[in-house]
Coordinates of C-alpha atoms in Angstrom, one line a residue:
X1 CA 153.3 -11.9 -95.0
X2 CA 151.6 -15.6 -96.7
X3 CA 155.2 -16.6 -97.7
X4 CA 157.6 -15.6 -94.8
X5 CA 156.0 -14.3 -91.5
X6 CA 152.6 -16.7 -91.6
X7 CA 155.2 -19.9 -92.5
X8 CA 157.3 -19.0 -89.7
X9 CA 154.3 -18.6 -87.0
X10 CA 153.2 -21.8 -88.2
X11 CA 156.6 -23.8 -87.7
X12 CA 157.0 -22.3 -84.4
X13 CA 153.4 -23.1 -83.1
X14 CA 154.4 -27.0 -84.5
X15 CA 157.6 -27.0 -82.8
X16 CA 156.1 -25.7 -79.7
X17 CA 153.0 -27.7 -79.3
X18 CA 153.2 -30.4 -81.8
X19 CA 149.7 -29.6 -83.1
X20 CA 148.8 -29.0 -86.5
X21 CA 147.4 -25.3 -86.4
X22 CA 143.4 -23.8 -86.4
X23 CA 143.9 -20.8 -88.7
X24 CA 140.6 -18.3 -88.3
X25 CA 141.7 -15.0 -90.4
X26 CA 139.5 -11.8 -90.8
X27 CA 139.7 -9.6 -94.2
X28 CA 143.4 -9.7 -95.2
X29 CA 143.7 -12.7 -92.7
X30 CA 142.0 -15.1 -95.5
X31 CA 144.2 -13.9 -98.1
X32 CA 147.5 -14.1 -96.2
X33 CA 147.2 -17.8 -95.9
X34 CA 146.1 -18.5 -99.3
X35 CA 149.3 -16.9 -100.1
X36 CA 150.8 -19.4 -98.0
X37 CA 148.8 -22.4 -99.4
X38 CA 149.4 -21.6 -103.1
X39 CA 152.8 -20.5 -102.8
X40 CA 154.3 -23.2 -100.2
X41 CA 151.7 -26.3 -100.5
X42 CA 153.6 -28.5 -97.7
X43 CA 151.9 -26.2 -95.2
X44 CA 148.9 -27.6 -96.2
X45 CA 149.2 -30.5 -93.9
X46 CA 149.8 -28.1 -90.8
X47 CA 146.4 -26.7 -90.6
X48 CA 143.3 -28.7 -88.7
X49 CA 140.9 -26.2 -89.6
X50 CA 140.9 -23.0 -91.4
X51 CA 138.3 -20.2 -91.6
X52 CA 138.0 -17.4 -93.4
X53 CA 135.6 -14.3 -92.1
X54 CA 135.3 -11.5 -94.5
X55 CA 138.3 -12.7 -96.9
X56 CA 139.5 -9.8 -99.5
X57 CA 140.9 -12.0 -101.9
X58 CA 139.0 -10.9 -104.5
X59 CA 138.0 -7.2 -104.7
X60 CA 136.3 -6.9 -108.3
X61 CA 133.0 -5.9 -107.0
X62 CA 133.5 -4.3 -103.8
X63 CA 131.4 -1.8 -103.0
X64 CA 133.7 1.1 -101.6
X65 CA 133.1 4.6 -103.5
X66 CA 136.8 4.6 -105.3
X67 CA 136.6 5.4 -109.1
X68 CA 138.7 2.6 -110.8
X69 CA 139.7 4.7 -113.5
X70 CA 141.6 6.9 -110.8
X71 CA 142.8 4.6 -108.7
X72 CA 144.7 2.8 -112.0
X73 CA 146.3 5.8 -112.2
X74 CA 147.4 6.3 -108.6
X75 CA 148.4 2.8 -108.5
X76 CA 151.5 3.7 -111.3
X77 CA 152.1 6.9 -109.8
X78 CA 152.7 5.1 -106.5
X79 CA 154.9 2.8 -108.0
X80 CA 157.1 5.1 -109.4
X81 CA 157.0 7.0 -105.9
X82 CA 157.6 3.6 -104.1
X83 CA 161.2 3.5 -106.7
X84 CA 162.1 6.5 -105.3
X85 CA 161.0 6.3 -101.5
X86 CA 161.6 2.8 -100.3
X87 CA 159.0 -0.3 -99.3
X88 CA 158.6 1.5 -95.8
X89 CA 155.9 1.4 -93.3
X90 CA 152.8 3.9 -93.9
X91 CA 149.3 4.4 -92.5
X92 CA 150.5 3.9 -88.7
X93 CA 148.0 6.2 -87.8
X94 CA 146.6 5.0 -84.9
X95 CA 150.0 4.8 -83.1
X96 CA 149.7 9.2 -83.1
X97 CA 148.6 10.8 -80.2
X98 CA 147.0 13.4 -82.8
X99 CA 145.1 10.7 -84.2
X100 CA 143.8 9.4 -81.0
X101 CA 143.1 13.6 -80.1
X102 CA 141.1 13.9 -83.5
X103 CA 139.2 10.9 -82.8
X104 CA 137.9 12.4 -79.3
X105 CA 136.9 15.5 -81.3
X106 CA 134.9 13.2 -83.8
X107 CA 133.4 10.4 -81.8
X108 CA 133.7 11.2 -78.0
X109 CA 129.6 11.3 -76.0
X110 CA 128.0 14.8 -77.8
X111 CA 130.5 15.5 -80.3
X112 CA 128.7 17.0 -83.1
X113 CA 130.9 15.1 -85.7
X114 CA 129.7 11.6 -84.3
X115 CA 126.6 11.6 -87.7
X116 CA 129.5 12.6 -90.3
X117 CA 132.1 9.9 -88.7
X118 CA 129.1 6.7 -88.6
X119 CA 128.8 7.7 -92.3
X120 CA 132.2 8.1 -93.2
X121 CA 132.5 4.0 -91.8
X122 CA 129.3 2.9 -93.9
X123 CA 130.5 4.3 -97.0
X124 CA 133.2 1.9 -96.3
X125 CA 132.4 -1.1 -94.4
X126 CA 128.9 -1.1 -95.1
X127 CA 125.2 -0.1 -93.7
X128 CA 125.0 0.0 -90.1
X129 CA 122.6 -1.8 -88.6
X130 CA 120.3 0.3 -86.4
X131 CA 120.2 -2.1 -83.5
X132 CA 123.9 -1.6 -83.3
X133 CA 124.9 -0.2 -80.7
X134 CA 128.5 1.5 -81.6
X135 CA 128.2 4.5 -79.1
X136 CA 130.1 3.2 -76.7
X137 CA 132.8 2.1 -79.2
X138 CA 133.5 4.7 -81.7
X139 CA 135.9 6.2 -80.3
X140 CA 138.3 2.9 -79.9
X141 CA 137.2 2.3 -83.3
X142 CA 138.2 5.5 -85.1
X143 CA 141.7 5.7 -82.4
X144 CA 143.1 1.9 -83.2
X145 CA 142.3 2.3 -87.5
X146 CA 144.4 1.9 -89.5
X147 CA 147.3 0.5 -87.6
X148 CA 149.9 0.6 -90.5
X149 CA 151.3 -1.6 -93.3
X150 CA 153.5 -2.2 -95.7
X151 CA 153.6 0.9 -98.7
X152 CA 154.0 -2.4 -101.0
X153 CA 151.3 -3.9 -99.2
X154 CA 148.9 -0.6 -99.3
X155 CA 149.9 -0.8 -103.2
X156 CA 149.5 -4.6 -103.9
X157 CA 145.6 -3.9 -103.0
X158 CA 145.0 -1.2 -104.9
X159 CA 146.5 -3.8 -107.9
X160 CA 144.0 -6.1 -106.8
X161 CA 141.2 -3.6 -107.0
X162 CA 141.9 -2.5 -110.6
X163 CA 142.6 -6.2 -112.4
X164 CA 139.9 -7.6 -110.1
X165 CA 142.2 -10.8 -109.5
X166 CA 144.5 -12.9 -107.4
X167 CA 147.8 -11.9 -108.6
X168 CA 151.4 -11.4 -106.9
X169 CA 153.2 -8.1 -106.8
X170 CA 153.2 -5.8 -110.0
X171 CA 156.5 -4.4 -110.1
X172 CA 155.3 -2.0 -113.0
X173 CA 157.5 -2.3 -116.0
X174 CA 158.0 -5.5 -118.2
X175 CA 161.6 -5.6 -117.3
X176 CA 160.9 -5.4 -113.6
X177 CA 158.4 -8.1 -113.6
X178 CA 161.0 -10.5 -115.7
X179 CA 163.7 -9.8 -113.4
X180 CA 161.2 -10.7 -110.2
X181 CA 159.1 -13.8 -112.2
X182 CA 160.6 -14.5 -115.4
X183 CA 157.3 -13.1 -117.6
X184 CA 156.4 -10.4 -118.4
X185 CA 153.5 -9.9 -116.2
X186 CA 152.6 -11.0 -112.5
X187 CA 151.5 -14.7 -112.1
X188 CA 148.0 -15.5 -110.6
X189 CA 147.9 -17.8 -107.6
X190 CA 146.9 -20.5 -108.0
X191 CA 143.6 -20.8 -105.5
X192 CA 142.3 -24.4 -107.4
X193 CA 145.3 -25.9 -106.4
X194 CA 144.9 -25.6 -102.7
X195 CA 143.6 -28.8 -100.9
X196 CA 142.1 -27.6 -97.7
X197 CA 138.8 -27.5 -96.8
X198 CA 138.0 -23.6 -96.0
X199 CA 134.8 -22.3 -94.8
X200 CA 134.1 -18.7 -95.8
X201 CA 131.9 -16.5 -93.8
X202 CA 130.7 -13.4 -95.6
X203 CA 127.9 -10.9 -95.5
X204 CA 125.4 -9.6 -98.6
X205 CA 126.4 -5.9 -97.5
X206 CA 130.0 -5.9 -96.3
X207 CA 131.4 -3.0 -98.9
X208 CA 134.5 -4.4 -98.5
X209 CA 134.4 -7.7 -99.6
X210 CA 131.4 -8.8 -101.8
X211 CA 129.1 -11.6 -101.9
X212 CA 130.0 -12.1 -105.4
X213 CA 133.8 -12.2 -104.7
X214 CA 133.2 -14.6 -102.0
X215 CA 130.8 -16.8 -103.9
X216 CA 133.6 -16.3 -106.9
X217 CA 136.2 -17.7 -104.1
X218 CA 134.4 -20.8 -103.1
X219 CA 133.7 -21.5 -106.8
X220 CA 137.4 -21.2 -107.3
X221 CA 138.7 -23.6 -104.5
X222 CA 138.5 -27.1 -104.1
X223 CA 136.7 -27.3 -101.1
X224 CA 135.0 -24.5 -99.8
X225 CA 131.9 -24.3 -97.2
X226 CA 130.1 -20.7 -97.7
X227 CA 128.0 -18.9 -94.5
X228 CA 126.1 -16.1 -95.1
X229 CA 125.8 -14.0 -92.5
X230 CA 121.8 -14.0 -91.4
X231 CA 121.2 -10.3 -91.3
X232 CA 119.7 -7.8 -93.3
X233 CA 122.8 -5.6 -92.6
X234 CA 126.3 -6.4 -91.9
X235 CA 129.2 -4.5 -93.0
X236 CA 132.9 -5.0 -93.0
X237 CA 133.4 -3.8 -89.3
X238 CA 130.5 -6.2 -87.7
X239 CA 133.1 -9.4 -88.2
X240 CA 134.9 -7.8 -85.3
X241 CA 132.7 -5.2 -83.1
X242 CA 129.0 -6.3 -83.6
X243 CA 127.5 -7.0 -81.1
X244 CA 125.5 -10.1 -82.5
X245 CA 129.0 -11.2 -83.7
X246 CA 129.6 -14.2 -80.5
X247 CA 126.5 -15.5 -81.5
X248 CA 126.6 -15.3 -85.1
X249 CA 129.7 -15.9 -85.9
X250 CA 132.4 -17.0 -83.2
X251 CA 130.1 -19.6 -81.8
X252 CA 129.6 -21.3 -85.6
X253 CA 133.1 -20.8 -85.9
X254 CA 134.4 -22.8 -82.8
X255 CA 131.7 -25.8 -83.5
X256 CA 132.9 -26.0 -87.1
X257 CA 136.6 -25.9 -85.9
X258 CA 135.3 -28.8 -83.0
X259 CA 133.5 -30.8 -85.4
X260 CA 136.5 -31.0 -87.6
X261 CA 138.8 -32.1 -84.9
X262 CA 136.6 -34.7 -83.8
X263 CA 136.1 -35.8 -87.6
X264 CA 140.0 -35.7 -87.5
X265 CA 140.2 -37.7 -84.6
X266 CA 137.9 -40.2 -85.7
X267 CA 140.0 -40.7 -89.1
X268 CA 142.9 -41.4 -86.7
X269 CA 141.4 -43.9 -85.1
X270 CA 140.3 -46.1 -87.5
X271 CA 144.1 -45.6 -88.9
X272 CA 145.2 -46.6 -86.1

């Protein structure tokens, strides 16, 4: 997604427009594009501004209830299984009719499952706040997640979870990875190498991507502005359906991404 489909977008949004590109990208959005940055570092003139809300780059500490011990072993057994099966398309979900059905029966007005489906999502995302008001929503939520992705893709997380770092595909065996990378093992990317300013907007109880990976992130790049979110709870879903989230979050977001256009422009200027 970082090397081929985010370099393409890019290109065609240059050859359309002849901008250079704002790149704002929730949860996997973030990491896509330092996939990009570190793999492909000529891209790095072709973003203005780039902003990162939520980013799971680094998942050492999240928060989710998955035993690692397990999921280590899942992750080889799915390896071997993806041998066998094929890098297809899984977790499209939310494109079944019996999804969206089930969903009704969870989180429509009165269904008695509404209590078990709100704690389901905080044992995931995070504590809900109670001024929240996800009534209305629930049901779009549960219908439209997940939306699908890449078996390789579901996998390449779950690698991420166990080593706890920033490291390209695992292919499993010693002689895979040699044929793929020449080493034995997967190489890191390379996050100190990218030269973009980034500014990283992440909560103290978003399960899914924690403070302390986030704080590890900025460390870890050259330039990095950090923005903690200002409430007492804000979980993983909140980037996206909060209700607090225009204020807190899009409207920082669009005055950063002015600020550095205008900063950009003035630099021309004075080129000039």
């Amino acid at each position: 997604m970082g090397y081929y489909d985010l370099a393409n977008t890019i290109d065609y949004m240059r050859e359309a427009t002849g901008q250079k590109s704002v790149h704002v990208g929730y949860s996997q959005g973030g990491l896509v594009a330092l996939v990009l940055l570190t793999t492909r570092p000529e891209y790095a003139e072709k973003f203005k501004s780039m902003q990162f809300t939520a980013p799971t780059v680094y998942m050492e500490n999240i928060k989710v209830p998955l035993p690692t011990a397990w999921i280590s072993g899942l992750g080889n057994y799915f390896s071997r299984f993806l041998e066998w099966w094929g890098h297809s398309e899984t977790l499209q979900h939310a494109r079944w009719n019996f999804h969206k059905q089930m969903c009704s029966v969870l989180c429509d007005d009165g269904a008695w499952l509404r209590p078990i489906y709100l704690k389901i999502f905080s044992m995931f995302g995070g504590p809900v706040d109670a001024s929240e008001n996800y009534e209305h929503i629930l049901t779009k939520m549960c219908g439209n997640v997940p939306v699908g992705a890449s078996s390789k893709q579901v996998l390449h997380y779950v690698q991420q979870y166990v080593t706890g770092g920033f490291n390209q595909f695992d292919y499993g065996t010693v002689d895979s990875n040699i044929r793929q990378y020449g080493q034995p093992s997967p190489p890191s990317y390379n996050v100190s190498s990218v030269r973009n300013c980034i500014s990283l907007y992440y909560s103290e109880t978003d399960y899914m991507c924690a403070a302390e990976d986030v704080r590890r992130l900025g460390r870890d790049l050259q330039c990095a502005e950090l923005n903690r979110m200002p409430y007492t709870a804000w979980n993983h879903g909140d980037f996206v359906w909060s209700r607090y989230a225009r204020k807190a979050l899009h409207e920082p977001i669009i005055a950063r991404i002015s600020s550095w256009s205008e900063a950009a422009g003035d630099r021309a200027e004075v080129k000039n």
